[in-house]
Amino acid sequence: MIYVGIDVAKDKHDCFITNSDGDVLFKSFTITNNREGFESLFQRIESVSDDLTKVKVGLEATGHYSYNLLGFLLDKGLTTFVINPLHTNLYRKSLSLRQTKTDKVDARTIASMIMSDVNLKSYSDTSYHNEELKSLTRYRFDKVQERAKLKTSVSRLVNILFPELEKLVPVLHIASVYAMLYEFPSSSDIASAHLTRLTNLLSETSKGRYDKDTAVLFREAARASIGSHMPAKSLELKHTIKLIQELTVEIDEIESEIKSIMDNIHSPILSIPGINYRMGAMIVAEIGDFSRFDSPDKILAYAGLSPSTYQSGQLDNCYSHMEKRGSRYLRYALFNATKYVCIWDSNFATYLAKKRAEGKHYNVAISHAAKKLVRVIYQLEKSGQTYNKAA
C-alpha cells in the first residue's frame, strides 16, 4: 500500500509519500494550489504505484481550502480520507513529547495516521457532491440568523416610536404591519396619515384581513401614543424593514434550490411527520454519506449529542453533560426537528411525555427524543424505507 499525507493551506500544500513497509518514497515536498500542482502530485503517485486502488490519501478538514484538491483526488479515483484536525493533533502528540508542529511534520503525521488504520472512513463521492446541499443549508441558516437580529431591531425601534402598536397586532413581523411602518415609520406619521390611504394599504397587504376599522384603531392609538418623534430612528426602522424584506426574498430563493435538490435525492427522512424540507435537508447535508457511520451512536457523537464521560479511580461523574463538540448545524437541526416530530408523531409524543414524567427538564427530554430520532433516521437511510407511524 502507498500512503500520501497532505497538509492543506491556502496557496500551497505540503505532501509526504510512504509505503506500508515504512519506506519514504518522497520526502516532504510542496505543491502549489493550482492545476499544475495537483497534476504534479498525481504524477508522483503514479510513479510509485501502477494500481491506484492500493493508494490511500489523507488530508485535514480545512474547510474550503481543501475542497478543490479533494474533488481532484476523487475524480482520479483515489481513496481519500478527510481527517479532523483535532485527531491529527492528538495523534502527533502521542508520537512525541516534543512540541514540534510544521506543515511538513503534519503531512508526515497524516500519512502515518492513515497507515496505522485508526478506524478512519474514506471520503466518498456522495459526500463530495453533498457539499452543495450543505453549503446551501448553512447559507440559509446564516441568513435566517441575520434576519432574526434585524427583527429584534424592529421590535426595539417600534417600542421607541410607537410602543402601543405591539398590543394591537398578533405579531409585529407580518407584511401588513411592515408595510404600514415602512410608509409611516412613527406614531406621529400614522396619526397624521390620510385614513383612506392607511385603510387601502392595510387591506392590500393583509389580503383583506384588516379593514377601515383597523385603520381607525391604529390611527387613534397613534394620536394618543407616548412614542418619541425621532427622525433618525424612523429612518433606521425603514431601512431595517427593507433589509428584512430583501433577506426574505433571498431565503425563499435558497429554500427553493434546497427543495429542488431534496426532490432529486428522494430521502426517506421527509417521510417522518414533522420534518420539513428545511430541517430534513440540513440533517442530510450535515451527516452526508451515512455509510461513513457504523451505528447511530457515531452520528450522535458527530452531532455532539453524546453524554460526556469522566471516570478516574473511584471518581465517576454522575451528571453527564452533552459534549457539544460536533457539528453545531446538525445539533441545531436535530433539536428543532425533534420538537416538531414530538408534536406530529404519537410515538415520539409518548416518549417525550415519559421522559418528562421522569422529572427531566424539557430540553433534556428533547435531547433523549433526538437520540431516538437519530436511530430512526439511520435505519431509514440505511434501508431506503419510508417511515411507518405504526412501527
XYZ file of N, CA, C and O in Angstrom, residues 65-209:
580
model
N -10.499 25.433 1.807
C -9.155 25.334 1.241
C -8.882 23.950 0.640
O -8.093 23.812 -0.289
N -9.505 22.927 1.187
C -9.245 21.561 0.711
C -10.253 21.093 -0.332
O -10.101 20.013 -0.896
N -11.268 21.891 -0.593
C -12.384 21.431 -1.426
C -11.948 21.093 -2.853
O -12.289 20.038 -3.387
N -11.165 21.962 -3.489
C -10.771 21.729 -4.884
C -9.816 20.543 -5.010
O -9.933 19.731 -5.927
N -8.870 20.443 -4.076
C -7.936 19.320 -4.095
C -8.679 18.007 -3.851
O -8.389 16.992 -4.497
N -9.634 18.026 -2.951
C -10.421 16.832 -2.654
C -11.182 16.357 -3.882
O -11.205 15.162 -4.202
N -11.779 17.304 -4.598
C -12.504 16.951 -5.819
C -11.584 16.344 -6.865
O -11.944 15.382 -7.550
N -10.377 16.897 -6.988
C -9.397 16.375 -7.945
C -9.015 14.938 -7.597
O -8.969 14.066 -8.475
N -8.751 14.658 -6.332
C -8.350 13.321 -5.897
C -9.458 12.298 -6.117
O -9.211 11.164 -6.555
N -10.694 12.702 -5.829
C -11.832 11.786 -6.016
C -12.062 11.505 -7.501
O -12.375 10.376 -7.891
N -11.897 12.535 -8.333
C -12.055 12.350 -9.786
C -11.006 11.391 -10.340
O -11.252 10.679 -11.322
N -9.840 11.351 -9.718
C -8.768 10.444 -10.148
C -8.971 9.027 -9.605
O -8.191 8.118 -9.916
N -9.999 8.844 -8.791
C -10.296 7.508 -8.272
C -9.462 7.101 -7.082
O -9.349 5.910 -6.770
N -8.890 8.058 -6.392
C -8.044 7.763 -5.239
C -8.878 7.672 -3.952
O -9.765 8.493 -3.729
N -8.594 6.676 -3.134
C -9.257 6.541 -1.837
C -8.734 7.645 -0.924
O -7.539 7.701 -0.630
N -9.639 8.519 -0.514
C -9.224 9.719 0.216
C -9.893 9.781 1.586
O -11.070 9.479 1.728
N -9.118 10.199 2.575
C -9.611 10.331 3.944
C -9.526 11.796 4.356
O -8.472 12.424 4.209
N -10.629 12.324 4.840
C -10.638 13.690 5.364
C -10.662 13.576 6.881
O -11.605 13.053 7.462
N -9.607 14.068 7.527
C -9.402 13.826 8.954
C -9.609 15.098 9.763
O -9.172 16.189 9.367
N -10.278 14.953 10.882
C -10.494 16.067 11.798
C -9.143 16.543 12.348
O -8.361 15.733 12.855
N -8.836 17.852 12.254
C -7.548 18.360 12.760
C -7.311 18.025 14.237
O -6.165 17.891 14.665
N -8.396 17.898 14.997
C -8.253 17.524 16.406
C -7.617 16.139 16.537
O -6.770 15.898 17.399
N -8.012 15.229 15.632
C -7.469 13.874 15.664
C -5.984 13.864 15.307
O -5.182 13.192 15.958
N -5.625 14.630 14.276
C -4.211 14.655 13.867
C -3.346 15.300 14.947
O -2.211 14.889 15.170
N -3.907 16.298 15.608
C -3.163 16.966 16.681
C -2.902 16.004 17.840
O -1.771 15.915 18.349
N -3.925 15.251 18.228
C -3.763 14.288 19.308
C -2.826 13.151 18.897
O -2.010 12.679 19.697
N -2.930 12.731 17.642
C -2.071 11.651 17.152
C -0.615 12.091 17.125
O 0.282 11.335 17.504
N -0.367 13.331 16.691
C 1.002 13.846 16.643
C 1.594 13.923 18.047
O 2.754 13.565 18.269
N 0.801 14.343 19.016
C 1.281 14.435 20.396
C 1.575 13.052 20.975
O 2.440 12.906 21.831
N 0.818 12.048 20.506
C 1.035 10.700 21.021
C 2.337 10.087 20.512
O 2.851 9.131 21.092
N 2.865 10.641 19.412
C 4.091 10.107 18.827
C 5.343 10.683 19.467
O 6.395 10.043 19.470
N 5.211 11.894 20.010
C 6.401 12.539 20.585
C 5.977 13.555 21.632
O 4.927 14.191 21.519
N 6.821 13.705 22.659
C 6.566 14.697 23.697
C 7.041 16.085 23.273
O 6.708 17.083 23.899
N 7.820 16.126 22.201
C 8.320 17.411 21.713
C 7.203 18.190 21.042
O 6.397 17.632 20.295
N 7.156 19.483 21.305
C 6.116 20.319 20.717
C 6.568 20.804 19.341
O 6.909 21.969 19.144
N 6.601 19.878 18.407
C 7.043 20.190 17.047
C 5.845 20.174 16.115
O 5.164 19.155 15.986
N 5.591 21.306 15.471
C 4.486 21.364 14.517
C 4.871 22.268 13.354
O 5.018 23.469 13.502
N 5.069 21.638 12.205
C 5.284 22.375 10.967
C 4.426 21.710 9.906
O 3.894 20.618 10.104
N 4.270 22.373 8.773
C 3.453 21.810 7.700
C 4.021 20.477 7.216
O 3.276 19.544 6.930
N 5.351 20.384 7.126
C 5.976 19.152 6.656
C 5.786 18.017 7.670
O 5.555 16.864 7.303
N 5.887 18.356 8.954
C 5.651 17.360 10.003
C 4.195 16.896 9.973
O 3.902 15.702 10.115
N 3.274 17.833 9.750
C 1.852 17.479 9.693
C 1.556 16.530 8.537
O 0.772 15.600 8.674
N 2.197 16.764 7.381
C 1.990 15.888 6.227
C 2.445 14.472 6.551
O 1.768 13.486 6.212
N 3.583 14.360 7.218
C 4.105 13.034 7.596
C 3.197 12.379 8.654
O 2.971 11.175 8.623
N 2.696 13.198 9.581
C 1.798 12.681 10.622
C 0.521 12.115 10.010
O 0.039 11.051 10.414
N -0.027 12.813 9.021
C -1.256 12.359 8.373
C -1.016 11.040 7.648
O -1.840 10.115 7.713
N 0.115 10.930 6.956
C 0.453 9.676 6.264
C 0.592 8.536 7.267
O 0.107 7.421 7.048
N 1.255 8.814 8.382
C 1.431 7.808 9.432
C 0.097 7.416 10.043
O -0.131 6.250 10.386
N -0.795 8.387 10.133
C -2.101 8.144 10.749
C -2.951 7.198 9.898
O -3.567 6.263 10.413
N -2.998 7.424 8.591
C -3.794 6.538 7.738
C -3.113 5.176 7.575
O -3.768 4.166 7.344
N -1.781 5.144 7.734
C -1.057 3.875 7.680
C -1.415 3.010 8.895
O -1.521 1.785 8.791
N -1.629 3.652 10.048
C -1.937 2.912 11.275
C -3.373 2.418 11.295
O -3.755 1.642 12.164
N -4.192 2.893 10.324
C -5.580 2.432 10.187
C -6.356 2.626 11.490
O -6.918 1.699 12.062
N -6.394 3.891 11.955
C -7.050 4.190 13.227
C -8.553 4.422 13.029
O -9.112 5.448 13.380
N -9.208 3.429 12.479
C -10.673 3.439 12.321
C -11.158 4.665 11.541
O -12.061 5.382 11.967
N -10.533 4.913 10.384
C -10.931 6.031 9.549
C -11.852 5.567 8.435
O -11.745 4.445 7.943
N -12.772 6.436 8.031
C -13.676 6.147 6.922
C -13.288 7.014 5.730
O -13.102 8.228 5.865
N -13.173 6.398 4.562
C -12.785 7.161 3.380
C -13.910 8.103 2.961
O -15.089 7.831 3.179
N -13.496 9.198 2.352
C -14.443 10.211 1.883
C -15.003 9.757 0.549
O -14.264 9.441 -0.378
N -16.330 9.703 0.451
C -16.952 9.169 -0.757
C -17.334 10.276 -1.730
O -17.403 11.457 -1.371
N -17.608 9.875 -2.955
C -18.066 10.818 -3.970
C -19.415 11.408 -3.565
O -19.715 12.560 -3.863
N -20.216 10.600 -2.865
C -21.518 11.075 -2.378
C -21.335 12.245 -1.424
O -22.034 13.252 -1.501
N -20.374 12.112 -0.524
C -20.093 13.185 0.437
C -19.632 14.455 -0.268
O -20.012 15.566 0.108
N -18.812 14.275 -1.302
C -18.286 15.441 -2.015
C -19.408 16.223 -2.689
O -19.491 17.447 -2.570
N -20.279 15.498 -3.395
C -21.367 16.184 -4.096
C -22.461 16.652 -3.136
O -23.288 17.482 -3.502
N -22.452 16.125 -1.930
C -23.386 16.568 -0.902
C -22.999 17.949 -0.366
O -23.796 18.607 0.301
N -21.776 18.376 -0.682
C -21.294 19.669 -0.201
C -22.168 20.820 -0.703
O -22.298 21.848 -0.032
N -22.772 20.660 -1.887
C -23.626 21.721 -2.420
C -24.836 21.934 -1.522
O -25.205 23.076 -1.214
N -25.431 20.829 -1.094
C -26.578 20.916 -0.195
C -26.147 21.492 1.152
O -26.851 22.322 1.740
N -25.004 21.058 1.641
C -24.503 21.581 2.915
C -24.255 23.080 2.821
O -24.568 23.837 3.743
N -23.671 23.504 1.705
C -23.390 24.923 1.509
C -24.678 25.743 1.533
O -24.750 26.804 2.161
N -25.722 25.224 0.873
C -27.000 25.939 0.816
C -27.675 25.995 2.182
O -28.195 27.043 2.581
N -27.681 24.873 2.898
C -28.372 24.847 4.192
C -27.659 25.728 5.211
O -28.302 26.402 6.017
N -26.326 25.754 5.168
C -25.591 26.624 6.088
C -25.767 28.093 5.709
O -25.843 28.965 6.583
N -25.812 28.355 4.416
C -26.032 29.722 3.936
C -27.406 30.211 4.382
O -27.559 31.341 4.850
N -28.398 29.333 4.260
C -29.750 29.686 4.708
C -29.768 29.938 6.214
O -30.388 30.896 6.697
N -29.082 29.076 6.962
C -29.023 29.222 8.418
C -28.479 30.604 8.798
O -29.042 31.287 9.660
N -27.400 31.013 8.150
C -26.789 32.310 8.447
C -27.735 33.459 8.083
O -27.821 34.463 8.806
N -28.434 33.326 6.948
C -29.374 34.366 6.522
C -30.547 34.477 7.492
O -31.005 35.586 7.808
N -31.049 33.351 7.965
C -32.162 33.353 8.921
C -31.725 33.990 10.235
O -32.479 34.757 10.851
N -30.499 33.683 10.672
C -29.973 34.291 11.893
C -29.835 35.802 11.732
O -30.145 36.564 12.650
N -29.382 36.210 10.559
C -29.226 37.635 10.268
C -30.587 38.328 10.286
O -30.727 39.431 10.845
N -31.588 37.670 9.695
C -32.939 38.246 9.678
C -33.515 38.338 11.087
O -34.219 39.300 11.429
N -33.254 37.339 11.903
C -33.769 37.334 13.279
C -33.224 38.530 14.067
O -33.946 39.147 14.864
N -31.944 38.850 13.858
C -31.352 40.003 14.548
C -32.017 41.313 14.102
O -32.253 42.210 14.911
N -32.318 41.391 12.812
C -32.974 42.595 12.294
C -34.395 42.723 12.848
O -34.862 43.838 13.135
N -35.078 41.596 13.014
C -36.425 41.633 13.584
C -36.392 42.117 15.031
O -37.296 42.824 15.488
N -35.338 41.750 15.747
C -35.157 42.246 17.108
C -34.988 43.763 17.103
O -35.514 44.467 17.979
N -34.283 44.261 16.094
C -34.097 45.704 15.958
C -35.421 46.404 15.680
O -35.675 47.500 16.199
N -36.263 45.781 14.850
C -37.587 46.353 14.572
C -38.394 46.472 15.858
O -39.019 47.507 16.132
N -38.394 45.417 16.659
C -39.132 45.444 17.932
C -38.617 46.562 18.837
O -39.401 47.266 19.487
N -37.296 46.723 18.862
C -36.702 47.791 19.685
C -37.124 49.168 19.202
O -37.513 50.033 20.007
N -37.101 49.383 17.897
C -37.441 50.695 17.329
C -38.922 51.010 17.492
O -39.285 52.156 17.779
N -39.771 49.999 17.311
C -41.219 50.204 17.488
C -41.520 50.569 18.934
O -42.396 51.400 19.221
N -40.798 49.972 19.852
C -41.003 50.273 21.276
C -40.646 51.723 21.605
O -41.128 52.284 22.588
N -39.819 52.336 20.771
C -39.461 53.744 20.952
C -40.437 54.657 20.220
O -40.894 55.665 20.765
N -40.787 54.265 18.984
C -41.568 55.150 18.114
C -43.081 54.997 18.254
O -43.826 55.971 18.116
N -43.545 53.776 18.533
C -44.994 53.539 18.642
C -45.218 52.309 19.522
O -45.622 51.245 19.048
N -44.940 52.407 20.837
C -44.982 51.245 21.727
C -46.355 50.592 21.837
O -46.456 49.393 22.124
N -47.417 51.324 21.604
C -48.764 50.760 21.736
C -49.113 49.773 20.618
O -50.028 48.955 20.772
N -48.402 49.860 19.507
C -48.730 49.023 18.343
C -48.626 47.537 18.659
O -49.427 46.728 18.168
N -47.657 47.154 19.472
C -47.398 45.742 19.746
C -48.603 45.039 20.355
O -48.797 43.842 20.161
N -49.438 45.789 21.108
C -50.616 45.197 21.742
C -51.831 45.177 20.822
O -52.845 44.553 21.147
N -51.720 45.827 19.664
C -52.845 45.902 18.727
C -52.784 44.841 17.633
O -53.767 44.648 16.905
N -51.639 44.165 17.502
C -51.466 43.160 16.446
C -50.991 41.853 17.069
O -50.386 41.860 18.154
N -51.271 40.720 16.414
C -50.805 39.430 16.955
C -49.289 39.360 17.049
O -48.738 38.909 18.045
N -48.592 39.803 15.989
C -47.129 39.918 15.979
C -46.749 41.114 15.120
O -47.492 41.494 14.206
N -45.614 41.689 15.426
C -45.164 42.840 14.640
C -44.679 42.438 13.256
O -44.800 43.204 12.290
N -44.144 41.223 13.154
C -43.423 40.828 11.946
C -44.333 40.163 10.920
O -44.184 38.989 10.579
N -45.302 40.927 10.439
C -46.186 40.476 9.358
C -46.183 41.545 8.272
O -45.847 42.708 8.521
N -46.552 41.149 7.072
C -46.426 42.027 5.904
C -47.189 43.338 6.065
O -46.684 44.413 5.697
N -48.403 43.276 6.601
C -49.231 44.479 6.705
C -48.625 45.496 7.673
O -48.613 46.706 7.393
N -48.127 45.025 8.798
C -47.516 45.924 9.784
C -46.230 46.523 9.219
O -45.976 47.725 9.367
N -45.432 45.699 8.549
C -44.201 46.199 7.930
C -44.504 47.257 6.869
O -43.794 48.265 6.771
N -45.539 47.009 6.073
C -45.892 47.966 5.018
C -46.307 49.304 5.623
O -45.928 50.377 5.128
N -47.083 49.241 6.702
C -47.531 50.477 7.360
C -46.342 51.222 7.974
O -46.211 52.436 7.810
N -45.472 50.484 8.657
C -44.336 51.126 9.310
C -43.312 51.657 8.309
O -42.610 52.624 8.594
N -43.231 51.017 7.155
C -42.286 51.495 6.141
C -42.750 52.839 5.566
O -41.938 53.733 5.330
N -44.065 52.983 5.374
C -44.589 54.239 4.828
C -44.810 55.284 5.919
O -44.621 56.484 5.694
N -45.194 54.820 7.103
C -45.432 55.726 8.231
C -44.614 55.243 9.436
O -45.140 54.577 10.338
N -43.312 55.556 9.472
C -42.397 54.945 10.453
C -42.371 55.586 11.841
O -41.345 55.581 12.506
N -43.486 56.133 12.292
C -43.567 56.643 13.661
C -45.030 56.849 14.019
O -45.903 56.883 13.141
N -45.323 57.008 15.300
C -46.715 57.216 15.728
C -47.250 58.539 15.192
O -48.431 58.638 14.823
N -46.395 59.555 15.129
C -46.847 60.852 14.610
C -47.182 60.770 13.126
O -48.139 61.417 12.658
N -46.439 59.965 12.361
C -46.731 59.788 10.935
C -48.052 59.070 10.740
O -48.851 59.421 9.856
N -48.308 58.038 11.556
C -49.569 57.294 11.456
C -50.732 58.172 11.906
O -51.820 58.143 11.308
N -50.503 58.987 12.931
C -51.558 59.858 13.452
C -52.020 60.869 12.415
O -53.205 61.240 12.362
N -51.111 61.328 11.564
C -51.458 62.335 10.550
C -51.728 61.714 9.176
O -51.940 62.446 8.201
N -51.735 60.390 9.091
C -51.953 59.720 7.800
C -53.393 59.883 7.343
O -54.333 59.919 8.156
N -53.592 59.963 6.014
C -54.949 60.021 5.447
C -55.606 58.664 5.660
O -55.021 57.621 5.355
N -56.826 58.673 6.198
C -57.497 57.427 6.565
C -57.691 56.494 5.369
O -57.510 55.278 5.494
N -58.052 57.071 4.216
C -58.274 56.234 3.025
C -56.976 55.538 2.611
O -56.971 54.344 2.297
N -55.868 56.281 2.611
C -54.568 55.694 2.231
C -54.166 54.602 3.219
O -53.718 53.526 2.827
N -54.354 54.860 4.512
C -53.989 53.887 5.538
C -54.857 52.635 5.431
O -54.351 51.508 5.540
N -56.140 52.830 5.165
C -57.066 51.691 5.026
C -56.681 50.821 3.829
O -56.618 49.589 3.927
N -56.451 51.461 2.682
C -56.092 50.716 1.466
C -54.774 49.956 1.633
O -54.634 48.815 1.185
N -53.815 50.602 2.276
C -52.512 49.984 2.494
C -52.646 48.723 3.353
O -52.097 47.659 3.019
N -53.384 48.827 4.444
C -53.560 47.685 5.341
C -54.371 46.575 4.688
O -54.073 45.387 4.838
N -55.402 46.948 3.946
C -56.260 45.959 3.296
C -55.515 45.169 2.229
O -55.634 43.936 2.141
N -54.713 45.860 1.426
C -53.967 45.193 0.344
C -52.899 44.251 0.895
O -52.754 43.119 0.434
N -52.141 44.741 1.864
C -51.021 43.933 2.376
C -51.468 42.816 3.311
O -50.735 41.839 3.502
N -52.662 42.940 3.899
C -53.182 41.873 4.772
C -54.150 40.954 4.042
O -54.738 40.070 4.653
N -54.316 41.203 2.714
C -55.244 40.413 1.888
C -56.672 40.437 2.438
O -57.365 39.427 2.512
N -57.083 41.655 2.843
C -58.456 41.863 3.288
C -58.712 41.611 4.758
O -59.832 41.825 5.235
N -57.698 41.160 5.484
C -57.911 40.859 6.906
C -58.135 42.141 7.714
O -58.939 42.170 8.644
